[in-house]
Amino acid sequence: MATEYGQGYGLPTGPGHARGVGGRRRRMPAALRAPVEGRAWRELAYVLLSLPISILLFTYAVTMVSLGAGLLVTFLGVPVLAAALAGCRGIGSVERARARGLLGLDVGEPQPLRLKRQGFMGWIGAVLKSGTSWRALLYSVLQLPWAVLSFTVTVTVWTLGWSLVTYPLWFWVLPMYAGQDGIQLYGDEQHSIYLDNPFEIAVTAGVGLLFTLATPWIVRALTMVDRLMVHGLLGPSRLATRVVELESDRGVVVDTAAADLRRIERDLHDGAQARLVNLAMDLGLAKEKLREDPQAAARMVDEAHGEVKTALQELRDLARGIHPAVLTDRGLDAALSSVASRCTVPVQVEVDLSERPAPAIEGIAYFTVSELLQNVSKHSRATWAAVEVWRSEDRLMLQVVDNGVGGADLSRGSGLSGLAERLDAVDGILVVDSPAGGPTRVTAELPWRAERAR
């Protein structure tokens, strides 16, 4: 697994490289690397830029919204308010780009405007009704107070840390140009305390080092709030994200259903239908020969009888692949046992369910295990397999294990990827653990919905 991980990310995975990288990382802990890492400087730049940018955003948002609200008594207020919101949407695009470049936060584009009618009035209505516009306005207003706080804290701890840690290099400036012996800790009319002897200078530098090491983590904690604001107010809403997911899942379901219909039509046309056509022709010939050559006719009827059996078996297999009767009548345990009996290797089936799931979920679970056992028969070179089905809270869990050669991978575009798409269409998950050399463990999760009256 370690080798696959390294190759998947384009990293060298040789033992020498691993020792070298690991050794360097152990010699330089994260706490010591943080002040000089590029990430710390990018986050510092983000915080420093936030204050002037937030002032501009706040000024624009408050001015435009106030102007639009004040002009609502006239017709001009509505388009001014729409322009203010549209500007805030544009500001949101800039802020997402800034967060992506400096914070490494990749936030998706929000839902675009949906114009119910064309024209200027349609655009105004779409902008005013868009939740994205109002969330961008809220971000423009809330960013200023938070930027002031984060800017103040960041500049204070950053300058304090670097000033103290470099104190041994510049403390001579104070007696030479300021007329005092060093940094003054306390002073009144009676006496004063200065940091001027070697011990005090060393302690001051040590305290500065602590501040310097802590500053990147303080800045990182402050930017976490910025990340939350950008993600929550400038990104797509949960509802919009869910709609996109459902639209994608609906497309997968439609494509899958169309592929299944094509497969059924092809199997009927090339299999049972062709055999039935041949059967009709054979029976017609047998009818013509019945009086002339009864023995030849009997042989032809016997061959036709064999064709009937074959056609019936193909129809049974086709019906079983769609939705077997045993699944409807007796549930998953009996249906999966029937599938396991046709596998080329011994399969142990264990179904631990106190009640039956909904028919749709039950059918998908049956299809999933059936496909996985077909993979075991065709590709795994295993000598045994096991199927387990159980319920975990609101999830139906399926697991198929075999001792084959392994190497199954979802990313190769095989049948497993198509199976994962089917499960994803119903909020399911497919996880494949198949190292080279085996064993292979495929786990599927499906949402649990209890059976209704059939």
Coordinates of C-alpha atoms in Angstrom, one line a residue:
M1 CA 0.0 0.0 0.0
A2 CA 2.9 2.4 0.8
T3 CA 4.3 1.9 -2.7
E4 CA 1.0 2.5 -4.4
Y5 CA 0.5 5.7 -2.3
G6 CA 3.9 7.1 -3.4
Q7 CA 3.4 6.2 -7.0
G8 CA -0.1 7.7 -7.0
Y9 CA 1.2 11.1 -6.0
G10 CA 4.3 11.1 -8.2
L11 CA 6.7 10.7 -5.3
P12 CA 9.9 8.6 -5.3
T13 CA 9.3 5.5 -3.2
G14 CA 12.8 4.0 -3.0
P15 CA 14.2 3.2 0.5
G16 CA 17.0 5.7 0.2
H17 CA 14.6 8.5 -0.5
A18 CA 12.3 7.5 2.3
R19 CA 15.2 7.6 4.8
G20 CA 16.4 10.9 3.5
V21 CA 13.1 12.6 3.7
G22 CA 12.2 11.1 7.0
G23 CA 15.6 12.0 8.4
R24 CA 15.3 15.7 7.3
R25 CA 11.8 15.9 8.8
R26 CA 13.0 14.4 12.1
R27 CA 15.9 16.9 12.3
M28 CA 13.6 19.9 11.7
P29 CA 10.4 19.6 13.7
A30 CA 7.3 21.4 12.5
A31 CA 7.4 24.0 15.3
L32 CA 10.9 25.1 14.2
R33 CA 10.1 25.1 10.4
A34 CA 6.9 27.1 10.8
P35 CA 8.4 30.6 11.0
V36 CA 10.4 30.2 7.7
E37 CA 7.9 28.1 5.7
G38 CA 6.2 29.6 2.7
R39 CA 2.8 28.9 4.1
A40 CA 3.4 31.0 7.2
W41 CA 4.5 34.0 5.0
R42 CA 1.5 33.6 2.7
E43 CA -0.9 33.5 5.7
L44 CA 0.8 36.6 7.1
A45 CA 0.4 38.4 3.7
Y46 CA -3.3 37.4 3.7
V47 CA -3.9 38.9 7.2
L48 CA -1.9 42.1 6.3
L49 CA -3.9 42.6 3.1
S50 CA -7.2 41.9 4.7
L51 CA -7.3 45.2 6.6
P52 CA -7.0 47.6 3.6
I53 CA -9.2 45.3 1.5
S54 CA -11.9 45.0 4.1
I55 CA -12.0 48.8 4.5
L56 CA -12.7 49.1 0.8
L57 CA -15.3 46.3 0.9
F58 CA -17.0 47.8 3.9
T59 CA -17.1 51.3 2.5
Y60 CA -18.5 50.1 -0.8
A61 CA -21.1 47.8 0.7
V62 CA -22.4 50.3 3.3
T63 CA -22.3 53.2 0.9
M64 CA -24.1 51.4 -2.0
V65 CA -26.7 49.7 0.2
S66 CA -27.4 52.9 2.1
L67 CA -27.8 54.8 -1.2
G68 CA -30.1 52.1 -2.6
A69 CA -32.2 52.0 0.6
G70 CA -32.5 55.8 0.7
L71 CA -33.6 55.8 -3.0
L72 CA -36.2 53.1 -2.5
V73 CA -38.9 55.8 -2.3
T74 CA -38.1 56.2 -6.0
F75 CA -37.6 53.7 -8.7
L76 CA -33.9 54.3 -8.7
G77 CA -33.4 52.6 -5.4
V78 CA -34.1 49.1 -6.7
P79 CA -31.4 49.1 -9.5
V80 CA -28.9 50.8 -7.2
L81 CA -29.4 48.1 -4.6
A82 CA -29.1 45.4 -7.3
A83 CA -25.9 47.0 -8.5
A84 CA -24.6 46.9 -4.9
L85 CA -25.3 43.2 -4.6
A86 CA -23.8 42.5 -8.0
G87 CA -20.7 44.3 -6.9
C88 CA -20.5 42.2 -3.8
R89 CA -20.8 39.1 -5.9
G90 CA -17.8 40.3 -7.9
I91 CA -15.9 41.0 -4.7
G92 CA -16.7 37.5 -3.6
S93 CA -14.9 36.2 -6.8
V94 CA -11.8 38.3 -5.9
E95 CA -11.8 37.1 -2.3
R96 CA -12.1 33.4 -3.3
A97 CA -9.1 33.9 -5.6
R98 CA -7.1 35.6 -2.8
A99 CA -8.0 32.8 -0.4
R100 CA -7.0 30.2 -3.1
G101 CA -3.7 31.8 -3.7
L102 CA -2.6 32.7 -0.2
L103 CA -4.5 30.2 2.1
G104 CA -4.7 27.3 -0.3
L105 CA -8.5 27.2 0.1
D106 CA -10.2 26.0 -3.0
V107 CA -13.9 27.1 -2.7
G108 CA -16.2 26.3 -5.6
E109 CA -18.1 28.9 -7.5
P110 CA -21.6 29.7 -6.1
Q111 CA -24.8 29.0 -8.0
P112 CA -25.0 31.4 -11.0
L113 CA -27.9 33.8 -11.5
R114 CA -31.0 32.1 -12.9
L115 CA -33.0 34.6 -15.0
K116 CA -36.6 33.7 -15.1
R117 CA -37.1 36.3 -17.8
Q118 CA -34.7 38.2 -20.1
G119 CA -33.9 41.9 -19.9
F120 CA -32.8 44.3 -17.3
M121 CA -35.7 43.8 -15.0
G122 CA -35.2 40.0 -15.1
W123 CA -31.5 40.6 -14.1
I124 CA -32.5 42.9 -11.2
G125 CA -35.0 40.3 -9.9
A126 CA -32.4 37.5 -10.1
V127 CA -29.8 39.5 -8.2
L128 CA -32.2 40.5 -5.5
K129 CA -33.5 37.0 -5.0
S130 CA -30.1 35.3 -5.0
G131 CA -29.0 34.1 -1.6
T132 CA -25.4 34.3 -2.9
S133 CA -25.7 38.0 -3.4
W134 CA -26.8 38.7 0.2
R135 CA -24.2 36.3 1.7
A136 CA -21.5 38.2 -0.2
L137 CA -22.9 41.5 1.2
L138 CA -22.8 40.0 4.7
Y139 CA -19.2 39.0 4.1
S140 CA -18.3 42.5 3.0
V141 CA -19.7 43.9 6.3
L142 CA -18.4 41.3 8.7
Q143 CA -14.9 41.2 7.2
L144 CA -13.9 44.6 8.5
P145 CA -14.2 44.0 12.3
W146 CA -12.5 40.6 12.1
A147 CA -9.7 42.1 9.8
V148 CA -9.0 44.8 12.4
L149 CA -8.7 42.2 15.2
S150 CA -6.6 39.8 13.2
F151 CA -4.4 42.6 11.8
T152 CA -3.8 44.0 15.3
V153 CA -3.0 40.6 16.9
T154 CA -0.8 39.5 14.0
V155 CA 1.3 42.7 13.8
T156 CA 1.7 42.9 17.6
V157 CA 2.9 39.3 18.1
W158 CA 5.0 39.3 14.9
T159 CA 6.8 42.6 15.6
L160 CA 7.2 41.7 19.3
G161 CA 8.7 38.3 18.5
W162 CA 11.2 39.4 16.0
S163 CA 12.1 42.5 18.0
L164 CA 12.9 40.5 21.1
V165 CA 14.7 37.6 19.3
T166 CA 17.0 40.1 17.5
Y167 CA 17.5 42.2 20.7
P168 CA 21.2 41.1 21.1
L169 CA 21.9 42.6 17.7
W170 CA 20.4 46.0 18.2
F171 CA 20.2 46.8 21.9
W172 CA 23.3 49.1 21.6
V173 CA 21.0 51.5 19.7
L174 CA 19.2 52.5 22.8
P175 CA 22.1 53.9 24.9
M176 CA 23.6 55.4 21.8
Y177 CA 20.6 57.1 20.3
A178 CA 17.8 57.0 23.0
G179 CA 19.9 57.8 26.0
Q180 CA 18.9 54.7 28.0
D181 CA 20.6 51.5 28.9
G182 CA 18.2 49.2 27.1
I183 CA 14.5 48.2 27.0
Q184 CA 12.9 49.6 30.0
L185 CA 10.7 47.2 32.0
Y186 CA 9.8 49.5 34.8
G187 CA 10.5 53.1 35.8
D188 CA 9.5 55.8 38.2
E189 CA 11.0 58.7 40.0
Q190 CA 13.1 56.5 42.3
H191 CA 14.5 53.8 40.0
S192 CA 14.3 52.1 36.7
I193 CA 14.7 48.5 35.4
Y194 CA 16.5 48.0 32.1
L195 CA 17.4 44.9 30.1
D196 CA 21.0 45.6 29.8
N197 CA 23.2 42.8 31.2
P198 CA 24.1 39.6 29.2
F199 CA 21.7 37.4 31.2
E200 CA 18.7 39.7 30.7
I201 CA 19.6 40.1 27.0
A202 CA 19.7 36.3 26.6
V203 CA 16.4 35.8 28.4
T204 CA 14.8 38.5 26.3
A205 CA 16.0 36.8 23.1
G206 CA 14.7 33.5 24.4
V207 CA 11.2 35.0 25.1
G208 CA 11.4 36.5 21.6
L209 CA 12.2 33.1 20.1
L210 CA 9.1 31.7 21.8
F211 CA 6.9 34.5 20.4
T212 CA 8.5 34.0 17.0
L213 CA 7.8 30.2 17.0
A214 CA 4.2 30.8 18.2
T215 CA 3.4 33.6 15.7
P216 CA 2.7 31.3 12.7
W217 CA 0.4 29.1 14.7
I218 CA -1.5 32.2 16.0
V219 CA -1.8 33.6 12.5
R220 CA -3.0 30.1 11.3
A221 CA -5.6 30.1 14.0
L222 CA -6.8 33.5 12.9
T223 CA -6.9 32.6 9.3
M224 CA -9.1 29.6 10.2
V225 CA -11.9 32.1 10.8
D226 CA -11.2 33.6 7.4
R227 CA -11.4 30.2 5.8
L228 CA -14.8 29.6 7.5
M229 CA -16.1 32.9 6.4
V230 CA -15.0 32.5 2.8
H231 CA -16.3 28.9 2.6
G232 CA -19.6 29.7 4.3
L233 CA -20.4 33.0 2.8
L234 CA -18.7 33.1 -0.6
G235 CA -18.9 29.5 -1.6
P236 CA -22.0 27.5 -2.8
S237 CA -24.7 26.9 -0.3
R238 CA -25.4 23.5 1.1
L239 CA -28.7 23.4 -0.8
A240 CA -27.1 24.4 -4.1
T241 CA -24.3 21.8 -3.6
R242 CA -26.9 19.1 -2.8
V243 CA -28.9 20.1 -5.9
V244 CA -25.8 19.7 -8.1
E245 CA -25.1 16.3 -6.5
L246 CA -28.7 15.1 -7.1
E247 CA -28.6 16.3 -10.7
S248 CA -25.3 14.4 -11.2
D249 CA -26.8 11.3 -9.5
R250 CA -29.9 11.6 -11.6
G251 CA -27.8 11.6 -14.7
V252 CA -25.9 8.5 -13.5
V253 CA -29.2 6.7 -12.8
V254 CA -30.7 7.6 -16.2
D255 CA -27.5 6.4 -18.0
T256 CA -27.4 3.2 -16.0
A257 CA -31.1 2.5 -16.6
A258 CA -30.6 3.1 -20.4
A259 CA -27.5 0.8 -20.4
D260 CA -29.5 -1.9 -18.6
L261 CA -32.3 -1.6 -21.1
R262 CA -29.9 -1.9 -24.0
R263 CA -28.3 -4.9 -22.4
I264 CA -31.6 -6.6 -21.9
E265 CA -32.7 -5.9 -25.4
R266 CA -29.4 -7.2 -26.8
D267 CA -29.6 -10.4 -24.7
L268 CA -33.2 -11.0 -25.8
H269 CA -32.4 -10.3 -29.4
D270 CA -29.2 -12.3 -29.6
G271 CA -30.2 -15.1 -27.2
A272 CA -33.8 -16.2 -26.5
Q273 CA -35.4 -14.4 -29.5
A274 CA -33.0 -16.0 -31.9
R275 CA -33.5 -19.4 -30.4
L276 CA -37.3 -19.0 -30.5
V277 CA -37.1 -18.0 -34.2
N278 CA -35.0 -21.1 -35.0
L279 CA -37.4 -23.2 -32.9
A280 CA -40.4 -22.0 -35.0
M281 CA -38.5 -22.8 -38.2
D282 CA -37.6 -26.3 -36.9
L283 CA -41.2 -27.0 -35.9
G284 CA -42.4 -25.9 -39.3
L285 CA -40.0 -28.2 -41.0
A286 CA -41.0 -31.0 -38.6
K287 CA -44.6 -30.5 -39.4
E288 CA -43.9 -30.8 -43.2
K289 CA -41.9 -34.0 -42.7
L290 CA -44.3 -35.5 -40.2
R291 CA -46.2 -37.6 -42.9
E292 CA -43.3 -38.2 -45.2
D293 CA -40.6 -39.1 -42.7
P294 CA -41.9 -39.5 -39.1
Q295 CA -38.5 -40.4 -37.7
A296 CA -36.8 -37.3 -39.1
A297 CA -39.7 -35.2 -37.8
A298 CA -39.3 -36.8 -34.4
R299 CA -35.6 -36.0 -34.4
M300 CA -36.3 -32.4 -35.3
V301 CA -38.9 -32.1 -32.5
D302 CA -36.4 -33.5 -30.1
E303 CA -33.8 -30.9 -31.2
A304 CA -36.6 -28.2 -30.8
H305 CA -37.2 -29.5 -27.3
G306 CA -33.6 -28.9 -26.5
E307 CA -33.7 -25.4 -27.9
V308 CA -36.8 -24.7 -25.8
K309 CA -34.9 -25.7 -22.6
T310 CA -31.9 -23.6 -23.6
A311 CA -34.2 -20.6 -24.3
L312 CA -36.0 -21.0 -21.0
Q313 CA -32.7 -21.1 -19.1
E314 CA -31.5 -17.9 -20.9
L315 CA -34.8 -16.2 -20.0
R316 CA -34.4 -17.4 -16.3
D317 CA -30.8 -16.0 -16.2
L318 CA -31.9 -12.7 -17.7
A319 CA -34.8 -12.4 -15.3
R320 CA -32.5 -13.3 -12.4
G321 CA -30.1 -10.5 -13.4
I322 CA -33.0 -8.0 -13.4
H323 CA -34.7 -8.9 -10.2
P324 CA -34.9 -12.5 -9.1
A325 CA -38.1 -13.8 -7.7
V326 CA -36.3 -15.4 -4.7
L327 CA -35.2 -11.9 -3.6
T328 CA -38.8 -10.6 -3.6
D329 CA -40.2 -13.8 -1.9
R330 CA -37.4 -14.6 0.7
G331 CA -35.1 -11.6 1.0
L332 CA -31.4 -11.0 0.7
D333 CA -30.2 -14.1 2.6
A334 CA -31.8 -16.6 0.2
A335 CA -31.0 -14.5 -2.9
L336 CA -27.4 -14.1 -2.0
S337 CA -27.0 -17.8 -1.2
S338 CA -28.4 -18.5 -4.6
V339 CA -25.8 -16.2 -6.2
A340 CA -23.0 -17.7 -4.1
S341 CA -24.0 -21.2 -5.3
R342 CA -23.3 -20.3 -8.9
C343 CA -19.8 -18.8 -8.0
T344 CA -16.8 -20.8 -9.2
V345 CA -15.3 -20.8 -5.7
P346 CA -16.8 -21.7 -2.3
V347 CA -18.6 -18.7 -0.8
Q348 CA -19.6 -18.3 2.8
V349 CA -22.7 -16.1 3.1
E350 CA -23.7 -14.4 6.4
V351 CA -26.7 -12.0 6.5
D352 CA -27.4 -10.4 9.9
L353 CA -30.6 -8.3 9.4
S354 CA -33.5 -8.2 11.8
E355 CA -35.7 -6.7 9.2
R356 CA -35.7 -6.3 5.4
P357 CA -34.6 -3.0 3.9
A358 CA -36.7 -1.2 1.3
P359 CA -37.1 -3.0 -2.0
A360 CA -35.0 -0.5 -4.0
I361 CA -32.1 -0.7 -1.5
E362 CA -32.5 -4.5 -1.3
G363 CA -32.2 -4.8 -5.1
I364 CA -29.1 -2.6 -5.2
A365 CA -27.5 -4.7 -2.5
Y366 CA -28.3 -7.8 -4.4
F367 CA -26.9 -6.4 -7.6
T368 CA -23.7 -5.2 -5.9
V369 CA -22.9 -8.5 -4.3
S370 CA -23.7 -10.3 -7.6
E371 CA -21.3 -8.1 -9.5
L372 CA -18.6 -8.5 -6.9
L373 CA -18.9 -12.3 -6.9
Q374 CA -18.8 -12.3 -10.7
N375 CA -15.5 -10.4 -10.4
V376 CA -14.3 -13.1 -8.0
S377 CA -15.1 -15.8 -10.5
K378 CA -13.6 -14.1 -13.5
H379 CA -10.5 -12.2 -12.2
S380 CA -9.5 -13.0 -8.7
R381 CA -8.1 -16.5 -9.0
A382 CA -9.3 -17.1 -5.5
T383 CA -10.0 -20.4 -3.7
W384 CA -12.6 -19.1 -1.3
A385 CA -14.7 -16.0 -0.7
A386 CA -17.1 -14.6 2.0
V387 CA -20.1 -12.3 1.9
E388 CA -21.3 -10.5 5.0
V389 CA -24.3 -8.2 5.2
W390 CA -25.3 -6.3 8.3
R391 CA -26.9 -3.1 9.5
S392 CA -25.0 -0.3 11.2
E393 CA -27.3 2.4 12.5
D394 CA -28.8 4.0 9.4
R395 CA -26.5 2.2 6.9
L396 CA -26.7 -1.2 5.2
M397 CA -23.2 -2.7 5.1
L398 CA -22.0 -5.2 2.5
Q399 CA -18.6 -6.8 2.5
V400 CA -17.1 -9.3 0.0
V401 CA -13.7 -10.8 0.8
D402 CA -11.6 -13.2 -1.3
N403 CA -8.1 -14.6 -1.1
G404 CA -7.2 -13.9 -4.7
V405 CA -4.3 -12.1 -6.3
G406 CA -5.6 -8.6 -5.5
G407 CA -4.8 -5.5 -7.5
A408 CA -8.4 -4.3 -7.9
D409 CA -8.5 -0.5 -8.4
L410 CA -11.4 1.8 -8.7
S411 CA -9.4 4.4 -10.7
R412 CA -8.8 2.0 -13.6
G413 CA -12.3 2.5 -15.1
S414 CA -13.2 -1.1 -14.6
G415 CA -16.6 -2.5 -13.6
L416 CA -15.8 -1.4 -10.0
S417 CA -16.0 2.2 -11.0
G418 CA -19.4 1.7 -12.6
L419 CA -20.6 0.0 -9.5
A420 CA -19.3 2.9 -7.4
E421 CA -21.2 5.3 -9.6
R422 CA -24.4 3.3 -9.0
L423 CA -24.0 3.3 -5.3
D424 CA -23.1 7.0 -5.3
A425 CA -26.4 7.7 -7.0
V426 CA -28.3 6.6 -3.9
D427 CA -25.8 8.1 -1.4
G428 CA -23.8 4.9 -1.1
I429 CA -20.1 4.3 -0.9
L430 CA -17.8 1.7 -2.3
V431 CA -14.4 1.1 -0.7
V432 CA -11.8 -1.3 -2.2
D433 CA -8.8 -2.6 -0.3
S434 CA -6.9 -4.8 -2.7
P435 CA -3.1 -4.8 -2.3
A436 CA -1.0 -6.7 -4.8
G437 CA -1.0 -10.4 -3.8
G438 CA -4.3 -10.1 -2.0
P439 CA -6.5 -10.5 -0.2
T440 CA -9.2 -8.3 -1.6
R441 CA -11.8 -6.7 0.6
V442 CA -14.6 -4.7 -1.0
T443 CA -17.0 -2.8 1.4
A444 CA -20.2 -1.1 0.3
E445 CA -22.4 1.2 2.3
L446 CA -26.0 1.9 1.4
P447 CA -28.5 4.1 3.2
W448 CA -30.9 2.1 5.3
R449 CA -34.6 2.5 4.6
A450 CA -37.0 0.1 6.2
E451 CA -39.3 -2.0 4.2
R452 CA -42.7 -0.7 3.6
A453 CA -45.8 -2.9 2.9
R454 CA -45.1 -4.8 -0.3

